[in-house]
XYZ file of C-alpha atoms in Angstrom:
300
model
C 11.880 31.190 -156.576
C 13.508 28.364 -158.525
C 14.698 25.294 -156.638
C 18.136 24.185 -157.932
C 18.353 20.482 -158.607
C 20.693 18.110 -160.381
C 17.700 16.505 -162.102
C 14.787 18.957 -161.867
C 11.376 17.340 -161.833
C 8.614 18.299 -164.209
C 4.889 17.779 -163.923
C 3.012 14.797 -165.314
C 2.838 16.400 -168.783
C 6.548 17.211 -168.834
C 5.736 20.861 -169.555
C 5.972 22.561 -166.138
C 9.085 22.687 -163.930
C 7.961 21.811 -160.411
C 10.901 23.630 -158.848
C 9.726 26.945 -160.300
C 6.976 28.503 -158.191
C 6.282 31.209 -160.764
C 5.922 28.688 -163.602
C 3.555 26.464 -161.639
C 1.418 29.347 -160.412
C 1.277 30.826 -163.922
C -0.110 27.513 -165.171
C -2.559 27.352 -162.268
C -3.658 30.924 -162.982
C -4.214 30.119 -166.650
C -6.403 27.144 -165.705
C -8.474 29.235 -163.303
C -8.926 32.077 -165.783
C -10.007 29.654 -168.506
C -12.649 27.922 -166.392
C -13.750 30.768 -164.102
C -13.346 33.760 -166.447
C -15.158 36.153 -164.107
C -12.972 35.472 -161.090
C -10.544 37.828 -159.400
C -7.241 35.967 -159.288
C -5.071 38.745 -157.908
C -4.828 36.778 -154.644
C -2.699 34.159 -156.401
C 0.273 36.511 -156.221
C -0.349 37.001 -152.495
C -0.489 33.241 -151.960
C 2.687 32.752 -153.995
C 4.490 35.391 -151.966
C 3.512 33.848 -148.643
C 4.466 30.398 -149.915
C 7.900 31.620 -151.014
C 8.499 33.317 -147.684
C 7.589 30.234 -145.707
C 9.257 27.557 -147.795
C 12.537 29.396 -148.356
C 12.918 30.324 -144.689
C 12.428 34.056 -145.229
C 9.379 34.200 -142.961
C 10.156 35.682 -139.536
C 8.228 32.978 -137.675
C 9.221 29.797 -139.504
C 12.260 27.920 -140.742
C 12.193 26.915 -144.393
C 11.066 23.521 -145.626
C 13.566 20.784 -144.770
C 11.358 17.776 -145.510
C 12.785 15.633 -148.282
C 9.562 13.922 -149.330
C 6.899 16.519 -148.525
C 9.001 19.179 -150.208
C 8.330 22.215 -152.381
C 8.107 20.178 -155.575
C 5.521 17.853 -154.056
C 3.385 20.762 -152.856
C 3.484 22.463 -156.256
C 2.718 19.150 -157.967
C -0.368 18.769 -155.767
C -1.423 22.366 -156.425
C -1.251 21.863 -160.178
C -3.128 18.563 -159.922
C -5.785 20.280 -157.801
C -6.337 23.007 -160.396
C -6.675 20.377 -163.125
C -9.144 18.285 -161.130
C -11.274 21.337 -160.355
C -11.247 22.332 -164.023
C -12.145 18.796 -165.067
C -15.081 18.844 -162.681
C -16.250 22.162 -164.137
C -16.208 20.619 -167.602
C -18.163 17.598 -166.386
C -20.686 19.436 -164.176
C -21.314 23.011 -165.316
C -24.170 25.201 -164.132
C -25.659 24.847 -160.626
C -23.240 22.052 -159.665
C -20.152 24.147 -160.423
C -17.832 25.701 -157.847
C -17.847 29.478 -157.723
C -14.599 31.415 -158.133
C -14.153 31.890 -154.381
C -14.270 28.142 -153.765
C -11.875 27.557 -156.656
C -9.426 30.006 -155.074
C -9.798 28.234 -151.727
C -9.075 24.932 -153.454
C -5.789 26.198 -154.862
C -4.835 27.892 -151.588
C -5.502 24.768 -149.525
C -3.401 22.697 -151.932
C -0.539 25.182 -151.774
C -0.474 25.053 -147.966
C -1.688 21.516 -147.293
C 1.749 20.430 -146.000
C 2.680 23.674 -144.242
C 2.481 21.776 -140.956
C 5.923 20.334 -141.726
C 7.431 23.799 -141.302
C 9.220 24.287 -138.011
C 8.777 27.410 -135.913
C 11.786 29.546 -135.142
C 12.889 28.935 -131.605
C 11.822 25.288 -131.779
C 14.221 23.538 -129.412
C 12.360 20.239 -129.362
C 13.012 19.057 -132.912
C 15.732 19.719 -135.464
C 13.597 18.754 -138.471
C 10.077 19.582 -139.569
C 9.629 15.916 -140.457
C 9.341 15.245 -136.730
C 5.803 16.625 -137.024
C 4.636 13.920 -139.437
C 1.882 12.726 -137.108
C 0.544 16.224 -136.412
C 1.379 18.105 -139.602
C -2.210 18.373 -140.844
C -3.453 19.966 -137.642
C -0.398 22.245 -137.527
C -0.957 23.249 -141.146
C -4.566 24.192 -140.454
C -3.408 26.339 -137.537
C -0.816 28.063 -139.732
C -3.475 28.874 -142.329
C -5.802 30.347 -139.706
C -2.973 32.502 -138.355
C -1.147 33.574 -141.528
C -3.866 34.043 -144.161
C -5.578 36.972 -142.384
C -2.209 38.747 -142.106
C -1.913 38.905 -145.894
C -5.521 39.884 -146.553
C -6.953 36.386 -147.069
C -9.295 36.312 -144.078
C -12.248 35.262 -146.222
C -10.805 31.921 -147.329
C -8.845 31.051 -144.178
C -11.608 29.048 -142.413
C -12.523 26.921 -145.430
C -8.862 26.237 -146.278
C -8.161 25.221 -142.679
C -10.994 22.702 -142.945
C -10.024 21.423 -146.387
C -6.460 20.413 -145.505
C -7.844 17.696 -143.214
C -8.931 15.791 -146.334
C -5.239 14.975 -146.896
C -5.060 13.055 -143.602
C -5.100 9.373 -144.555
C -6.070 8.467 -140.993
C -9.361 10.388 -141.126
C -12.446 9.269 -143.007
C -13.821 12.132 -145.122
C -17.364 11.564 -143.871
C -16.201 12.417 -140.355
C -14.688 15.773 -141.322
C -16.385 19.093 -140.633
C -17.509 21.073 -143.684
C -20.071 23.802 -144.257
C -21.600 22.625 -147.537
C -21.777 19.779 -150.021
C -19.638 21.802 -152.411
C -16.992 22.220 -149.719
C -16.924 18.455 -149.129
C -16.524 17.860 -152.860
C -13.666 20.356 -152.950
C -12.021 18.521 -150.054
C -12.374 15.238 -151.933
C -10.544 16.805 -154.865
C -7.740 17.966 -152.570
C -7.326 14.529 -151.009
C -7.325 13.050 -154.504
C -4.768 15.552 -155.824
C -2.436 14.804 -152.912
C -2.481 11.067 -153.597
C -2.307 11.327 -157.389
C 0.695 13.646 -157.297
C 2.571 11.373 -154.903
C 1.838 8.049 -156.564
C 2.370 9.336 -160.107
C 5.736 10.989 -159.453
C 8.374 9.289 -161.619
C 10.690 9.019 -158.620
C 7.960 7.888 -156.220
C 9.656 4.628 -155.236
C 13.061 6.231 -154.779
C 11.574 9.008 -152.658
C 9.769 6.442 -150.508
C 12.931 4.461 -149.903
C 15.088 7.455 -149.086
C 13.305 10.742 -148.331
C 10.087 9.320 -146.873
C 11.934 6.818 -144.724
C 14.143 9.608 -143.401
C 11.025 11.584 -142.486
C 9.615 8.559 -140.686
C 12.856 8.191 -138.732
C 12.655 11.841 -137.670
C 9.080 11.312 -136.476
C 9.842 8.082 -134.603
C 7.808 5.957 -137.005
C 10.826 4.166 -138.498
C 14.000 2.730 -137.056
C 17.273 4.541 -137.704
C 19.616 2.550 -139.890
C 21.699 -0.119 -138.159
C 19.298 -0.239 -135.191
C 19.817 -3.559 -133.406
C 16.223 -4.029 -132.159
C 13.803 -1.966 -134.266
C 10.659 -3.834 -133.140
C 9.038 -0.801 -131.530
C 8.984 1.219 -134.764
C 6.266 0.990 -137.396
C 8.871 0.495 -140.142
C 11.946 -1.557 -139.324
C 14.070 -0.714 -142.369
C 14.007 0.888 -145.798
C 13.351 -2.525 -147.322
C 10.463 -3.018 -144.907
C 8.897 0.249 -146.072
C 9.160 -0.796 -149.725
C 7.731 -4.251 -148.981
C 4.714 -2.593 -147.407
C 4.246 0.016 -150.115
C 1.829 -2.159 -152.165
C -0.426 -2.267 -149.125
C -0.509 1.513 -149.044
C -0.930 1.983 -152.789
C -3.649 -0.624 -153.321
C -5.196 -0.632 -149.865
C -5.073 2.800 -148.272
C -4.643 5.065 -151.305
C -6.752 2.941 -153.633
C -9.613 2.785 -151.153
C -9.553 6.527 -150.560
C -9.385 7.394 -154.241
C -12.128 5.017 -155.318
C -14.521 4.937 -152.365
C -13.832 7.737 -149.872
C -13.383 10.404 -152.547
C -15.997 8.901 -154.891
C -13.654 8.370 -157.827
C -12.851 12.072 -158.166
C -9.633 11.123 -159.976
C -11.767 10.663 -163.104
C -11.966 14.444 -163.400
C -8.368 14.363 -164.619
C -9.662 12.463 -167.658
C -12.196 15.237 -168.245
C -9.458 17.836 -168.066
C -7.120 15.935 -170.403
C -9.909 15.118 -172.893
C -10.113 11.399 -172.166
C -6.588 10.539 -171.069
C -5.467 10.330 -167.462
C -1.676 10.639 -167.332
C -1.737 10.398 -163.537
C -3.228 6.903 -163.651
C -0.866 5.892 -166.434
C 2.144 6.927 -164.372
C 0.766 5.222 -161.265
C 0.363 1.994 -163.240
C 3.979 2.287 -164.406
C 5.155 2.809 -160.827
C 3.176 -0.218 -159.666
C 4.787 -2.346 -162.371
C 8.194 -1.087 -161.321
C 7.388 -1.822 -157.679
C 6.481 -5.387 -158.631
C 9.895 -5.704 -160.255
C 11.593 -4.374 -157.137
C 9.801 -6.923 -154.983
C 10.061 -9.912 -157.325
C 12.133 -12.801 -155.936
C 15.631 -12.777 -157.326
C 17.146 -16.001 -158.630
C 20.001 -17.364 -156.542
C 23.447 -16.244 -157.639
């Protein structure tokens, strides 16, 4: 499955095409094999197959992904970031603190399906876009995992993956989430971190916020449709309003979760990349660009 695009996105290193499921999963598999050499990674092909079915609309129960922001490229970007963070943690904390191969597989699987709640069921007459489920997509995604994983032989990791995806909900504090072990909580913190890093570091992050994310918010009732006369009842009144409030999300919500709620797990990217953290570098560049967007313009 290769997603056609006029300007195909690549990962933070510029080496992996994010529209190519096979390329991303091959890189993920290589990372897992290098850091958990005794693991059985045959399930990666099963996960890839289910992902392709769901996101291309070939699954008998679901329409394909029609979300413009939480799209296939974003999900694969998060999955690759998750594998790198897990590997970085293994390098930093080997031995008794390490994840076993089963947890590592669950980490990748939860990343690959963390936004599956945006997929719309066939026969859905209520909404014409999966983006309408923005407010409930995490819960819906967990339900999809519990239902679909056992059907493809992944019963063993379904419960943990269904719990882990809740770490991507920015409206839930991680300490209030249900987990079965300290290791599972730490894995969830990595998933929440990967989700934020991949979004904020994307080179087109600001453009996607202004266009694709705003469109998703309109579909969910969180933003006013363009040219609305009285948009007061919506959380976001216009595309410009969303951009003006983006620093509050980046520095307030996302920054707080990355640094405090997830205990600075983003540092594991530095371990993986041998001291550098290209995610943080790209985020800093996006923040500088956002400042330019919001800077007062001199009068004409």
